[in-house]
Tab-separated table of C-alpha atoms in Angstrom:
chain	number	residue	atom	x	y	z
A	1	MET	CA	76.105	-55.980	180.780
A	2	LEU	CA	75.145	-54.753	177.321
A	3	LEU	CA	78.123	-54.826	174.933
A	4	ILE	CA	78.396	-52.252	172.146
A	5	GLU	CA	81.001	-52.552	169.421
A	6	GLY	CA	79.560	-50.589	166.525
A	7	ARG	CA	77.156	-48.028	165.192
A	8	ALA	CA	73.526	-48.431	164.267
A	9	ASP	CA	71.729	-46.886	161.311
A	10	PRO	CA	71.406	-43.148	162.118
A	11	SER	CA	67.695	-43.267	161.256
A	12	ALA	CA	67.013	-46.168	163.662
A	13	GLN	CA	64.641	-45.608	166.576
A	14	ALA	CA	66.549	-45.608	169.883
A	15	ASP	CA	65.644	-48.191	172.524
A	16	GLU	CA	68.011	-46.792	175.168
A	17	THR	CA	69.917	-43.597	175.972
A	18	LEU	CA	73.569	-43.232	176.983
A	19	VAL	CA	74.343	-39.820	178.525
A	20	LEU	CA	78.076	-39.046	178.541
A	21	PRO	CA	80.350	-36.028	179.012
A	22	PHE	CA	82.791	-35.258	176.204
A	23	GLU	CA	85.842	-36.873	177.833
A	24	ALA	CA	83.969	-40.184	178.091
A	25	ARG	CA	82.789	-39.882	174.463
A	26	ARG	CA	86.453	-39.712	173.360
A	27	ARG	CA	87.412	-43.053	174.891
A	28	SER	CA	87.689	-46.194	172.765
A	29	ARG	CA	86.960	-48.428	175.782
A	30	LEU	CA	84.218	-47.367	178.140
A	31	ARG	CA	82.171	-48.807	180.965
A	32	ALA	CA	79.087	-46.744	181.822
A	33	ARG	CA	75.391	-46.953	182.653
A	34	LEU	CA	72.445	-46.351	180.378
A	35	ALA	CA	69.886	-43.754	181.481
A	36	GLY	CA	67.772	-46.656	182.798
A	37	GLY	CA	70.641	-47.903	184.988
A	38	GLU	CA	71.828	-50.917	182.973
A	39	GLU	CA	75.599	-51.331	182.740
A	40	VAL	CA	77.130	-51.035	179.272
A	41	GLY	CA	80.575	-51.770	177.860
A	42	CYS	CA	81.644	-49.940	174.689
A	43	PHE	CA	84.532	-51.056	172.491
A	44	PHE	CA	85.512	-48.848	169.533
A	45	ASP	CA	88.523	-48.300	167.310
A	46	PRO	CA	91.087	-45.900	168.815
A	47	GLY	CA	90.353	-42.318	167.791
A	48	THR	CA	86.584	-42.830	167.698
A	49	VAL	CA	84.638	-39.896	169.135
A	50	LEU	CA	80.968	-40.338	169.927
A	51	ARG	CA	78.790	-37.348	169.044
A	52	HIS	CA	75.452	-36.203	170.413
A	53	GLY	CA	72.756	-38.084	168.504
A	54	ASP	CA	74.974	-40.968	167.367
A	55	LYS	CA	73.203	-44.326	167.361
A	56	LEU	CA	75.037	-47.391	168.658
A	57	LEU	CA	74.159	-51.051	168.201
A	58	GLY	CA	74.143	-53.393	171.184
A	59	GLN	CA	75.053	-57.063	170.758
A	60	ASP	CA	71.435	-57.919	171.509
A	61	GLY	CA	70.164	-55.680	168.678
A	62	ARG	CA	69.070	-52.750	170.822
A	63	VAL	CA	69.815	-49.257	169.526
A	64	VAL	CA	71.389	-46.840	172.005
A	65	GLU	CA	71.376	-43.089	171.356
A	66	VAL	CA	74.302	-41.022	172.621
A	67	VAL	CA	73.384	-37.821	174.455
A	68	ALA	CA	75.961	-35.157	175.300
A	69	ALA	CA	75.748	-34.645	179.068
A	70	PRO	CA	75.615	-31.125	180.471
A	71	GLU	CA	79.009	-30.359	182.004
A	72	PRO	CA	80.917	-27.370	183.410
A	73	LEU	CA	82.372	-25.245	180.595
A	74	LEU	CA	83.731	-21.808	179.869
A	75	GLU	CA	81.583	-19.822	177.441
A	76	VAL	CA	83.403	-17.086	175.567
A	77	ARG	CA	81.672	-14.140	173.922
A	78	ALA	CA	83.350	-11.339	172.027
A	79	ALA	CA	82.228	-7.857	171.001
A	80	ASN	CA	82.330	-8.706	167.285
A	81	ALA	CA	83.177	-11.425	164.769
A	82	ARG	CA	86.814	-10.296	164.453
A	83	GLU	CA	87.416	-10.586	168.195
A	84	GLN	CA	85.692	-13.978	168.316
A	85	ALA	CA	87.818	-15.205	165.414
A	86	ARG	CA	90.902	-13.910	167.239
A	87	ALA	CA	89.938	-15.840	170.386
A	88	ALA	CA	89.273	-18.982	168.317
A	89	TYR	CA	92.667	-18.590	166.631
A	90	HIS	CA	94.503	-18.422	169.961
A	91	LEU	CA	92.604	-21.445	171.317
A	92	GLY	CA	93.268	-23.422	168.136
A	93	ASN	CA	96.928	-22.490	168.299
A	94	ARG	CA	96.963	-24.257	171.682
A	95	HIS	CA	95.129	-27.323	170.301
A	96	VAL	CA	92.185	-26.775	172.642
A	97	ALA	CA	88.923	-28.606	171.949
A	98	VAL	CA	86.431	-25.815	171.165
A	99	GLN	CA	82.727	-25.793	170.418
A	100	VAL	CA	81.909	-23.014	167.960
A	101	GLY	CA	78.442	-21.526	168.344
A	102	GLU	CA	76.712	-18.736	166.453
A	103	ALA	CA	77.905	-16.099	168.938
A	104	PHE	CA	80.049	-18.047	171.414
A	105	LEU	CA	82.941	-20.432	171.907
A	106	ARG	CA	82.858	-23.133	174.588
A	107	LEU	CA	85.772	-25.016	176.097
A	108	ALA	CA	86.631	-27.096	179.140
A	109	PRO	CA	87.413	-25.022	182.242
A	110	ASP	CA	91.026	-23.851	182.402
A	111	HIS	CA	92.055	-20.852	184.503
A	112	VAL	CA	95.073	-20.011	182.318
A	113	LEU	CA	92.984	-19.964	179.135
A	114	LYS	CA	90.271	-17.994	180.916
A	115	GLU	CA	92.770	-15.273	181.829
A	116	MET	CA	94.179	-15.254	178.284
A	117	LEU	CA	90.692	-14.804	176.816
A	118	ILE	CA	89.839	-12.014	179.248
A	119	GLY	CA	93.143	-10.390	178.261
A	120	LEU	CA	91.998	-10.552	174.635
A	121	GLY	CA	88.908	-8.553	175.609
A	122	CYS	CA	86.400	-11.414	175.690
A	123	GLU	CA	83.665	-12.008	178.228
A	124	VAL	CA	84.146	-15.428	179.828
A	125	HIS	CA	81.420	-17.077	181.907
A	126	GLU	CA	81.155	-20.455	183.591
A	127	VAL	CA	78.176	-22.424	182.262
A	128	VAL	CA	76.810	-25.946	182.430
A	129	ALA	CA	75.873	-27.210	178.970
A	130	PRO	CA	76.413	-30.143	176.592
A	131	PHE	CA	79.899	-29.967	175.002
A	132	GLU	CA	80.194	-30.748	171.310
A	133	PRO	CA	83.585	-29.433	170.130
A	134	GLU	CA	84.643	-29.265	166.510
A	135	ALA	CA	85.928	-32.543	165.100
A	136	GLY	CA	88.923	-30.902	163.432
A	137	ALA	CA	89.954	-30.976	159.811
A	138	TYR	CA	90.636	-34.713	159.804
A	139	GLY	CA	88.242	-35.884	162.497
A	140	HIS	CA	91.138	-36.034	165.023
A	141	SER	CA	92.555	-39.090	163.298
A	142	HIS	CA	96.290	-39.607	163.634
A	143	GLN	CA	96.413	-42.379	161.044
A	144	ASP	CA	97.337	-42.110	157.372
A	145	VAL	CA	94.438	-40.584	155.493
A	146	SER	CA	93.501	-42.068	152.131
A	147	THR	CA	92.041	-40.001	149.282
A	148	ALA	CA	88.563	-41.258	150.200
A	149	GLY	CA	89.309	-40.402	153.823
A	150	LEU	CA	90.327	-36.875	152.841
A	151	GLU	CA	87.065	-36.402	150.954
A	152	ALA	CA	85.091	-37.637	153.967
A	153	ALA	CA	87.075	-35.319	156.246
A	154	ARG	CA	86.402	-32.359	153.963
A	155	ARG	CA	82.675	-33.079	154.141
A	156	ARG	CA	82.786	-33.422	157.939
A	157	ILE	CA	84.453	-30.081	158.586
A	158	HIS	CA	81.599	-28.330	156.801
A	159	GLU	CA	78.839	-30.060	158.763
A	160	THR	CA	77.049	-27.999	161.382
A	161	ARG	CA	76.280	-29.917	164.557
A	162	ARG	CA	74.048	-28.572	167.271
A	163	PRO	CA	73.442	-30.477	170.510
């Protein structure tokens, strides 16, 4: 089993690929299989979220690239920017993990939220796609945030990530 406990240089060439759905990428302890079938064990600090394109370093020096797996999602589209912002507000108010696209929102399937969004006038469709929700203002960390950590968080919330 390949053990992974840290990140590799983002510019490093990947030797292996690890395809994971979002829920698995949120776990600090994970047992999975690389795309080639080899078993892998990942051990990260609590609160770590792996993102599409992240590079991980195996104990043997191999670099493993994280790929966001296609998974069932709800895709929300609104008639205009105001209605989309309104839908995003209501989802955020419920602390729902949401991927914000140019003209869509994506979230994990939930029949109650689907009905709420339809009630707000949105079109809601079931899709299968990689899920890369927003990291949140503080990267979903529940620990004390230092001044340097706040600056890093401010930079992160303005990054655009596309799977």
